[in-house]
Amino acid sequence: MMRLFVGLLLLANIGFYVWSQGWVDDLVGVHARGDREPDRLNKQVRPETVRILTPQAVAAAASAAESNLVCLEAGPFDDATIPAAENIVRASLPQGSWVRLTQSVPARWIVYMGRYATRDAQQKKEQELSRLKLPFEAVTGAPALEPGLSLGRFPSRELADAALQRFADRGIHTARVVELSKASVLYTLRVDRADAEMSNKVSALRGDVLGRGFAACSPTGLQSAER
């Protein structure tokens, strides 16, 4: 019995020695040296490419990456066109990468003189207003009111009516208050932080409803955002 015990002990010691040298790692599946050095170093992939950056270098790299981001937007769209524009963007860009900006545009009122039969008639009225030293401008962008003159633009009917009374006090009796444009809501689709890859995706978006497509964001863009 003692001989058997001594033989097993000797065999166990030989086995431990063989395993501890790492000669049977692949055979038994348990590494004698585990993940300790230098075994872990030997498993590194291209360690020469690893660089340790200082906090200042990290901040500089982040700043450089940030400076390469651009803001792009398309619009403005109205209630009739915004659904189709959003469908195009939603189908092509990741969720959360773009926003819809909303702006409420108030109605605009003018104190109006016209519509004149000819441009010559308008010019005669302009000469008369110049003699009275009254401000005026030709109406543009409103075919139904051209040729005609505006004596001022106002954000409400009340302010326009008050101005009309002042003009009447100065002898202008043929002017009247006209609503130049109704109150409305305008929408802009914006990608705030587009890298090079995102910029390419955005520039590739096409559709009649998008008009000229996406361009650099206006510094005075719309404010209220909906994702």
XYZ file of C-alpha atoms in Angstrom:
227
model
C 0.000 0.000 0.000
C 2.832 2.392 0.881
C 4.500 1.775 -2.471
C 1.259 2.588 -4.292
C 0.853 5.820 -2.330
C 4.444 6.872 -3.008
C 4.017 6.054 -6.726
C 0.844 8.141 -7.004
C 2.485 11.031 -5.167
C 5.478 10.896 -7.507
C 3.217 10.763 -10.545
C 1.206 13.764 -9.279
C 4.367 15.795 -8.759
C 5.617 14.975 -12.253
C 2.214 15.983 -13.699
C 2.192 19.253 -11.761
C 5.687 20.058 -12.933
C 4.794 19.392 -16.578
C 1.641 21.585 -16.283
C 3.446 24.383 -14.401
C 5.894 24.748 -17.291
C 3.024 25.419 -19.671
C 3.846 22.375 -21.810
C 0.262 21.076 -21.810
C -1.703 24.396 -21.829
C -3.327 23.679 -25.155
C -4.057 20.105 -24.145
C -5.759 20.735 -20.793
C -7.274 24.160 -21.641
C -6.020 25.768 -18.404
C -2.990 28.010 -18.752
C -0.360 27.571 -16.103
C 0.460 31.293 -16.199
C -3.069 32.556 -16.676
C -3.315 36.068 -18.107
C -0.288 37.350 -16.228
C 2.741 38.855 -17.893
C 4.374 38.086 -20.228
C 1.583 35.940 -21.666
C -0.838 38.870 -21.833
C 1.780 41.044 -23.542
C 2.312 38.375 -26.155
C -1.387 38.501 -27.021
C -1.469 42.257 -27.681
C -2.276 43.304 -31.247
C 0.031 46.016 -32.613
C 0.963 47.478 -29.208
C 3.231 50.019 -30.945
C 0.124 51.898 -32.132
C -1.159 52.516 -28.593
C -0.612 56.074 -27.359
C -1.253 57.519 -23.925
C -2.864 60.942 -24.259
C -2.759 63.734 -21.726
C -6.024 65.402 -20.659
C -5.005 68.417 -22.750
C -4.544 66.246 -25.838
C -7.921 64.594 -25.300
C -9.585 68.019 -24.989
C -7.846 69.240 -28.145
C -8.960 66.162 -30.100
C -12.549 66.593 -28.894
C -12.460 70.275 -29.880
C -11.164 69.420 -33.344
C -13.896 66.825 -33.835
C -16.517 69.327 -32.686
C -15.259 71.952 -35.135
C -15.840 69.529 -38.014
C -19.549 69.203 -37.222
C -21.929 71.352 -39.274
C -25.544 72.464 -38.911
C -27.853 71.877 -41.892
C -31.506 72.783 -42.389
C -34.272 72.738 -44.997
C -37.354 74.910 -45.230
C -39.333 76.804 -44.283
C -42.388 74.593 -44.814
C -46.031 75.334 -44.106
C -48.791 73.091 -42.775
C -49.434 71.692 -46.249
C -45.846 70.705 -47.088
C -44.264 69.718 -43.761
C -45.744 66.154 -43.639
C -44.206 65.166 -46.995
C -40.869 66.774 -46.114
C -40.745 64.920 -42.789
C -41.525 61.613 -44.490
C -38.493 62.008 -46.763
C -36.184 62.841 -43.863
C -37.612 60.179 -41.554
C -37.060 57.467 -44.171
C -33.382 58.351 -44.662
C -31.935 59.674 -41.399
C -31.601 57.950 -37.989
C -34.169 58.795 -35.352
C -32.946 61.554 -33.073
C -30.468 62.946 -35.604
C -32.817 65.711 -36.764
C -35.450 68.022 -35.319
C -38.448 69.992 -36.541
C -38.364 73.660 -35.579
C -41.577 75.654 -35.356
C -42.164 79.386 -35.620
C -45.447 81.230 -35.269
C -45.588 84.098 -37.757
C -48.036 86.868 -36.842
C -50.294 88.545 -39.372
C -48.955 91.684 -41.056
C -51.000 94.769 -41.769
C -50.157 97.811 -43.888
C -51.559 101.252 -44.455
C -52.121 100.960 -48.183
C -52.643 103.332 -51.084
C -53.670 101.928 -54.475
C -54.239 99.914 -56.495
C -53.201 102.369 -59.202
C -54.158 101.990 -62.842
C -50.613 102.635 -64.062
C -47.085 102.997 -62.744
C -47.220 106.655 -63.726
C -50.164 107.175 -61.388
C -48.175 105.531 -58.593
C -45.176 107.787 -59.270
C -47.360 110.900 -59.030
C -48.606 109.743 -55.633
C -45.003 109.084 -54.557
C -44.096 112.676 -55.456
C -47.032 113.944 -53.404
C -46.003 111.876 -50.368
C -42.402 113.065 -50.734
C -43.563 116.685 -50.594
C -45.421 115.860 -47.387
C -42.281 114.130 -46.082
C -44.187 110.906 -45.398
C -42.450 107.502 -45.505
C -43.609 105.013 -48.133
C -42.479 101.998 -50.132
C -43.745 100.189 -53.193
C -45.695 97.008 -52.453
C -43.946 93.918 -53.822
C -44.699 90.229 -53.608
C -48.469 90.833 -53.494
C -49.794 90.932 -57.078
C -53.327 91.819 -55.983
C -52.012 95.058 -54.448
C -49.607 96.078 -57.222
C -48.980 98.755 -58.273
C -49.531 100.263 -54.861
C -47.808 101.906 -51.917
C -47.378 101.008 -48.264
C -47.129 103.783 -45.689
C -46.063 101.371 -42.964
C -46.224 97.744 -41.778
C -47.762 96.747 -38.456
C -48.130 93.546 -36.395
C -51.795 94.191 -35.525
C -54.915 95.756 -36.992
C -55.178 98.122 -34.030
C -51.738 99.630 -34.652
C -52.445 99.970 -38.354
C -55.771 101.738 -37.646
C -54.022 104.170 -35.303
C -51.429 104.960 -37.977
C -54.178 105.444 -40.572
C -55.766 108.087 -38.336
C -52.468 109.930 -38.050
C -52.126 109.983 -41.831
C -55.691 111.303 -42.128
C -54.788 114.120 -39.747
C -52.046 115.069 -42.201
C -54.374 115.159 -45.175
C -54.074 111.585 -46.521
C -57.675 110.438 -47.043
C -57.372 107.757 -49.742
C -55.317 105.272 -47.698
C -56.817 102.218 -46.011
C -55.719 99.325 -43.815
C -55.048 96.038 -45.620
C -53.983 92.634 -44.269
C -50.786 91.877 -46.167
C -50.392 88.318 -44.825
C -52.352 86.137 -42.432
C -50.979 84.582 -39.257
C -49.268 81.283 -39.999
C -46.923 78.614 -38.672
C -43.653 77.801 -40.437
C -41.462 74.733 -39.974
C -37.781 74.004 -40.564
C -36.109 70.574 -40.522
C -32.650 70.745 -38.973
C -29.657 68.456 -38.410
C -27.730 70.262 -35.676
C -24.484 68.269 -35.535
C -23.694 66.535 -38.818
C -20.315 64.873 -39.330
C -18.963 64.126 -42.811
C -20.958 60.901 -43.193
C -24.201 62.504 -42.013
C -23.602 65.548 -44.237
C -23.365 63.275 -47.262
C -26.631 61.560 -46.340
C -28.404 64.866 -45.834
C -27.068 66.322 -49.091
C -28.334 63.276 -50.972
C -31.942 63.811 -49.876
C -34.153 64.649 -52.841
C -37.796 65.565 -53.318
C -39.789 68.378 -54.898
C -41.191 69.335 -51.520
C -37.646 69.904 -50.173
C -37.102 72.662 -52.738
C -33.408 73.607 -52.709
C -32.745 70.907 -50.107
C -30.576 71.303 -47.010
C -28.200 74.229 -46.586
C -26.159 75.784 -43.786
C -28.310 76.779 -40.819
C -29.450 80.367 -40.494
C -27.996 82.100 -37.404
C -31.497 83.466 -36.737
C -33.323 80.177 -37.251
C -36.519 78.956 -35.637
C -36.408 78.193 -31.926
C -39.110 75.731 -30.855
C -37.903 72.179 -31.554
C -39.794 68.888 -31.834
C -37.946 65.597 -32.261
